[in-house]
Amino acid sequence: MNFLIEFYRSREADEATLDRVSLEAPNLRAALQGATALFHTLAMPQIPDRLRISDEDGGELYAGPADGAYPEGM
C-alpha cells in the first residue's frame, strides 16, 4: 500500500509542512515505523514535532507526535 508521510511543526492554530514523502508499506503500523526511520534520516529545515500519514486517496490515517510513539490499539 502506498502512504504519504507528512512531517510538520504545529504552533497553536498554525501548521508548517517541513517535508512530504511517499512510502510503500504493507500496513499502517509498518508505515509508522518507516516514518520514524525517516524522521531520523531526512534533512529537514527544522525538527518536526508532528507527522501525518495519509492513504493514496488523501484520507488521513494517523496524526500524532513525530517521535514515533505508537498510539494505543495500533
CSV table of N, CA, C and O in Angstrom, one decimal:
chain,number,residue,atom,x,y,z
A,1,MET,N,0.8,-1.2,0.0
A,1,MET,CA,0.0,0.0,0.0
A,1,MET,C,0.9,1.2,0.0
A,1,MET,O,1.9,1.3,0.6
A,2,ASN,N,0.5,2.3,-0.7
A,2,ASN,CA,1.3,3.5,-0.8
A,2,ASN,C,0.7,4.5,0.2
A,2,ASN,O,-0.5,4.8,0.3
A,3,PHE,N,1.6,5.1,1.1
A,3,PHE,CA,1.2,6.0,2.1
A,3,PHE,C,2.0,7.3,1.8
A,3,PHE,O,3.1,7.3,1.2
A,4,LEU,N,1.4,8.4,2.2
A,4,LEU,CA,2.0,9.7,2.2
A,4,LEU,C,2.3,10.2,3.6
A,4,LEU,O,1.4,10.2,4.4
A,5,ILE,N,3.6,10.4,3.9
A,5,ILE,CA,4.1,10.8,5.2
A,5,ILE,C,4.3,12.3,5.1
A,5,ILE,O,5.1,12.8,4.2
A,6,GLU,N,3.7,13.0,6.0
A,6,GLU,CA,3.9,14.5,6.1
A,6,GLU,C,4.5,14.9,7.4
A,6,GLU,O,3.9,14.6,8.5
A,7,PHE,N,5.6,15.5,7.5
A,7,PHE,CA,6.2,16.0,8.7
A,7,PHE,C,6.0,17.5,8.8
A,7,PHE,O,6.1,18.2,7.8
A,8,TYR,N,5.5,17.9,10.0
A,8,TYR,CA,5.2,19.3,10.1
A,8,TYR,C,5.4,19.8,11.6
A,8,TYR,O,5.6,19.0,12.5
A,9,ARG,N,5.4,21.1,11.7
A,9,ARG,CA,5.5,21.7,13.0
A,9,ARG,C,4.2,22.4,13.3
A,9,ARG,O,3.6,22.9,12.4
A,10,SER,N,3.7,22.2,14.5
A,10,SER,CA,2.4,22.8,14.9
A,10,SER,C,2.5,23.8,16.0
A,10,SER,O,3.1,23.5,17.0
A,11,ARG,N,2.0,25.0,15.8
A,11,ARG,CA,2.0,26.0,16.8
A,11,ARG,C,0.7,26.6,16.8
A,11,ARG,O,0.2,27.3,15.9
A,12,GLU,N,0.0,26.4,17.9
A,12,GLU,CA,-1.4,26.8,18.1
A,12,GLU,C,-2.3,26.5,16.9
A,12,GLU,O,-2.4,25.3,16.7
A,13,ALA,N,-2.8,27.4,16.2
A,13,ALA,CA,-3.7,27.1,15.0
A,13,ALA,C,-2.9,26.9,13.7
A,13,ALA,O,-3.5,26.7,12.7
A,14,ASP,N,-1.6,27.2,13.7
A,14,ASP,CA,-0.8,27.1,12.5
A,14,ASP,C,0.0,25.8,12.4
A,14,ASP,O,0.5,25.3,13.3
A,15,GLU,N,0.1,25.4,11.1
A,15,GLU,CA,1.0,24.2,10.8
A,15,GLU,C,1.9,24.6,9.7
A,15,GLU,O,1.5,25.3,8.7
A,16,ALA,N,3.2,24.2,9.8
A,16,ALA,CA,4.1,24.4,8.7
A,16,ALA,C,4.7,23.1,8.3
A,16,ALA,O,5.3,22.4,9.0
A,17,THR,N,4.4,22.7,7.0
A,17,THR,CA,4.9,21.4,6.5
A,17,THR,C,6.4,21.5,6.2
A,17,THR,O,6.8,22.5,5.5
A,18,LEU,N,7.1,20.6,6.7
A,18,LEU,CA,8.6,20.5,6.5
A,18,LEU,C,9.0,19.6,5.4
A,18,LEU,O,10.0,19.8,4.7
A,19,ASP,N,8.3,18.5,5.2
A,19,ASP,CA,8.6,17.5,4.2
A,19,ASP,C,7.4,16.6,4.0
A,19,ASP,O,6.7,16.3,4.9
A,20,ARG,N,7.3,16.1,2.7
A,20,ARG,CA,6.3,15.1,2.4
A,20,ARG,C,7.1,14.0,1.6
A,20,ARG,O,7.9,14.2,0.7
A,21,VAL,N,6.8,12.7,2.0
A,21,VAL,CA,7.5,11.6,1.4
A,21,VAL,C,6.5,10.5,1.2
A,21,VAL,O,5.6,10.2,2.0
A,22,SER,N,6.6,9.9,0.0
A,22,SER,CA,5.7,8.7,-0.3
A,22,SER,C,6.5,7.5,0.2
A,22,SER,O,7.7,7.4,0.0
A,23,LEU,N,5.7,6.5,0.7
A,23,LEU,CA,6.3,5.3,1.3
A,23,LEU,C,5.4,4.1,1.0
A,23,LEU,O,4.2,4.2,1.2
A,24,GLU,N,6.0,3.1,0.5
A,24,GLU,CA,5.3,1.8,0.3
A,24,GLU,C,5.5,1.0,1.5
A,24,GLU,O,6.6,0.7,2.0
A,25,ALA,N,4.4,0.5,2.1
A,25,ALA,CA,4.4,-0.4,3.3
A,25,ALA,C,3.2,-1.3,3.3
A,25,ALA,O,2.1,-0.9,2.7
A,26,PRO,N,3.2,-2.4,3.9
A,26,PRO,CA,2.1,-3.4,3.9
A,26,PRO,C,0.9,-2.9,4.8
A,26,PRO,O,-0.2,-3.4,4.5
A,27,ASN,N,1.2,-2.1,5.8
A,27,ASN,CA,0.1,-1.7,6.7
A,27,ASN,C,0.4,-0.4,7.4
A,27,ASN,O,1.6,0.1,7.2
A,28,LEU,N,-0.5,0.2,8.1
A,28,LEU,CA,-0.3,1.4,8.8
A,28,LEU,C,0.8,1.4,9.8
A,28,LEU,O,1.6,2.3,9.9
A,29,ARG,N,0.9,0.3,10.6
A,29,ARG,CA,2.0,0.2,11.6
A,29,ARG,C,3.3,0.2,11.0
A,29,ARG,O,4.3,0.9,11.4
A,30,ALA,N,3.5,-0.5,9.8
A,30,ALA,CA,4.8,-0.5,9.1
A,30,ALA,C,5.1,0.9,8.5
A,30,ALA,O,6.2,1.3,8.5
A,31,ALA,N,4.0,1.6,8.1
A,31,ALA,CA,4.2,3.0,7.6
A,31,ALA,C,4.7,3.9,8.7
A,31,ALA,O,5.6,4.7,8.5
A,32,LEU,N,4.2,3.7,9.9
A,32,LEU,CA,4.6,4.5,11.1
A,32,LEU,C,6.0,4.2,11.5
A,32,LEU,O,6.8,5.1,11.8
A,33,GLN,N,6.4,2.9,11.4
A,33,GLN,CA,7.8,2.5,11.6
A,33,GLN,C,8.7,3.2,10.6
A,33,GLN,O,9.8,3.7,10.9
A,34,GLY,N,8.3,3.2,9.3
A,34,GLY,CA,9.1,3.8,8.3
A,34,GLY,C,9.2,5.3,8.5
A,34,GLY,O,10.2,5.9,8.2
A,35,ALA,N,8.1,5.9,8.9
A,35,ALA,CA,8.1,7.4,9.2
A,35,ALA,C,9.1,7.7,10.3
A,35,ALA,O,9.8,8.7,10.2
A,36,THR,N,9.1,6.8,11.3
A,36,THR,CA,10.1,7.1,12.4
A,36,THR,C,11.5,7.0,11.9
A,36,THR,O,12.3,7.8,12.3
A,37,ALA,N,11.8,6.1,11.0
A,37,ALA,CA,13.1,6.0,10.5
A,37,ALA,C,13.4,7.2,9.6
A,37,ALA,O,14.6,7.8,9.7
A,38,LEU,N,12.5,7.7,8.8
A,38,LEU,CA,12.7,8.9,8.0
A,38,LEU,C,12.9,10.1,8.9
A,38,LEU,O,13.7,11.0,8.5
A,39,PHE,N,12.2,10.2,10.0
A,39,PHE,CA,12.4,11.3,11.0
A,39,PHE,C,13.8,11.4,11.3
A,39,PHE,O,14.3,12.6,11.5
A,40,HIS,N,14.5,10.3,11.5
A,40,HIS,CA,15.9,10.4,11.9
A,40,HIS,C,16.9,10.5,10.8
A,40,HIS,O,18.1,10.8,11.0
A,41,THR,N,16.5,10.3,9.5
A,41,THR,CA,17.4,10.4,8.4
A,41,THR,C,17.2,11.5,7.4
A,41,THR,O,18.2,11.9,6.7
A,42,LEU,N,16.0,12.1,7.4
A,42,LEU,CA,15.8,13.2,6.4
A,42,LEU,C,16.4,14.5,6.9
A,42,LEU,O,16.4,14.8,8.1
A,43,ALA,N,16.9,15.2,6.0
A,43,ALA,CA,17.5,16.6,6.3
A,43,ALA,C,16.4,17.6,6.1
A,43,ALA,O,16.1,18.0,5.0
A,44,MET,N,15.8,18.0,7.2
A,44,MET,CA,14.7,19.0,7.1
A,44,MET,C,15.1,20.3,7.7
A,44,MET,O,16.1,20.3,8.5
A,45,PRO,N,14.5,21.4,7.3
A,45,PRO,CA,15.0,22.7,7.7
A,45,PRO,C,14.8,23.0,9.2
A,45,PRO,O,15.5,23.8,9.8
A,46,GLN,N,13.8,22.3,9.8
A,46,GLN,CA,13.6,22.3,11.2
A,46,GLN,C,13.2,20.9,11.7
A,46,GLN,O,13.0,20.0,10.9
A,47,ILE,N,13.2,20.7,13.0
A,47,ILE,CA,12.8,19.4,13.6
A,47,ILE,C,11.3,19.4,13.7
A,47,ILE,O,10.7,20.2,14.4
A,48,PRO,N,10.6,18.5,13.0
A,48,PRO,CA,9.2,18.4,13.1
A,48,PRO,C,8.7,17.9,14.5
A,48,PRO,O,9.4,17.1,15.1
A,49,ASP,N,7.6,18.3,14.9
A,49,ASP,CA,7.0,17.8,16.2
A,49,ASP,C,5.8,16.9,15.9
A,49,ASP,O,5.4,16.2,16.8
A,50,ARG,N,5.3,16.9,14.7
A,50,ARG,CA,4.1,16.1,14.4
A,50,ARG,C,4.3,15.4,13.0
A,50,ARG,O,5.1,15.9,12.2
A,51,LEU,N,3.6,14.4,12.8
A,51,LEU,CA,3.5,13.7,11.5
A,51,LEU,C,2.1,13.3,11.2
A,51,LEU,O,1.3,13.1,12.1
A,52,ARG,N,1.8,13.2,9.9
A,52,ARG,CA,0.5,12.8,9.4
A,52,ARG,C,0.8,11.7,8.4
A,52,ARG,O,1.7,11.8,7.5
A,53,ILE,N,0.0,10.6,8.5
A,53,ILE,CA,0.1,9.6,7.5
A,53,ILE,C,-1.3,9.5,6.8
A,53,ILE,O,-2.3,9.4,7.4
A,54,SER,N,-1.2,9.6,5.4
A,54,SER,CA,-2.5,9.5,4.6
A,54,SER,C,-2.4,8.4,3.7
A,54,SER,O,-1.3,7.9,3.3
A,55,ASP,N,-3.5,7.9,3.2
A,55,ASP,CA,-3.5,6.8,2.2
A,55,ASP,C,-3.4,7.5,0.8
A,55,ASP,O,-3.3,8.7,0.7
A,56,GLU,N,-3.3,6.7,-0.2
A,56,GLU,CA,-3.1,7.2,-1.5
A,56,GLU,C,-4.2,8.1,-2.1
A,56,GLU,O,-4.0,8.8,-3.0
A,57,ASP,N,-5.4,8.0,-1.4
A,57,ASP,CA,-6.5,8.8,-1.8
A,57,ASP,C,-6.6,10.1,-1.0
A,57,ASP,O,-7.5,10.9,-1.2
A,58,GLY,N,-5.6,10.3,-0.1
A,58,GLY,CA,-5.6,11.6,0.7
A,58,GLY,C,-6.3,11.4,2.0
A,58,GLY,O,-6.4,12.4,2.8
A,59,GLY,N,-6.9,10.3,2.4
A,59,GLY,CA,-7.5,10.1,3.6
A,59,GLY,C,-6.6,10.0,4.8
A,59,GLY,O,-5.6,9.2,4.7
A,60,GLU,N,-6.7,10.8,5.8
A,60,GLU,CA,-5.8,10.8,7.0
A,60,GLU,C,-6.0,9.5,7.8
A,60,GLU,O,-7.1,9.2,8.2
A,61,LEU,N,-4.9,8.8,8.0
A,61,LEU,CA,-5.0,7.5,8.8
A,61,LEU,C,-4.4,7.7,10.2
A,61,LEU,O,-4.7,7.0,11.1
A,62,TYR,N,-3.5,8.6,10.3
A,62,TYR,CA,-2.8,8.9,11.6
A,62,TYR,C,-2.3,10.3,11.6
A,62,TYR,O,-1.8,10.8,10.6
A,63,ALA,N,-2.4,10.9,12.7
A,63,ALA,CA,-1.8,12.2,13.0
A,63,ALA,C,-1.3,12.2,14.5
A,63,ALA,O,-2.1,11.9,15.3
A,64,GLY,N,-0.1,12.4,14.7
A,64,GLY,CA,0.4,12.4,16.1
A,64,GLY,C,1.9,12.9,16.2
A,64,GLY,O,2.4,13.4,15.2
A,65,PRO,N,2.5,12.6,17.3
A,65,PRO,CA,3.8,13.0,17.5
A,65,PRO,C,4.8,12.4,16.6
A,65,PRO,O,4.7,11.3,16.1
A,66,ALA,N,5.8,13.2,16.2
A,66,ALA,CA,6.8,12.8,15.2
A,66,ALA,C,7.9,11.9,15.8
A,66,ALA,O,8.7,11.4,15.1
A,67,ASP,N,7.8,11.6,17.1
A,67,ASP,CA,8.8,10.8,17.8
A,67,ASP,C,8.6,9.3,17.6
A,67,ASP,O,9.3,8.5,18.1
A,68,GLY,N,7.5,8.9,16.9
A,68,GLY,CA,7.3,7.5,16.6
A,68,GLY,C,6.5,6.8,17.7
A,68,GLY,O,6.4,5.6,17.6
A,69,ALA,N,6.0,7.5,18.7
A,69,ALA,CA,5.3,6.8,19.8
A,69,ALA,C,4.0,6.2,19.2
A,69,ALA,O,3.3,6.9,18.5
A,70,TYR,N,3.8,4.9,19.4
A,70,TYR,CA,2.6,4.3,18.8
A,70,TYR,C,1.4,4.6,19.7
A,70,TYR,O,1.4,4.5,20.9
A,71,PRO,N,0.3,5.0,19.0
A,71,PRO,CA,-0.9,5.2,19.8
A,71,PRO,C,-1.5,3.9,20.3
A,71,PRO,O,-1.2,2.8,19.7
A,72,GLU,N,-2.3,3.9,21.3
A,72,GLU,CA,-2.9,2.7,21.9
A,72,GLU,C,-3.7,2.1,20.8
A,72,GLU,O,-4.4,2.7,20.0
A,73,GLY,N,-3.7,0.7,20.8
A,73,GLY,CA,-4.5,0.0,19.8
A,73,GLY,C,-3.9,-0.2,18.4
A,73,GLY,O,-4.6,-0.8,17.6
A,74,MET,N,-2.7,0.3,18.2
A,74,MET,CA,-2.1,0.1,16.9
A,74,MET,C,-1.3,-1.2,16.8
A,74,MET,O,-0.6,-1.5,17.7
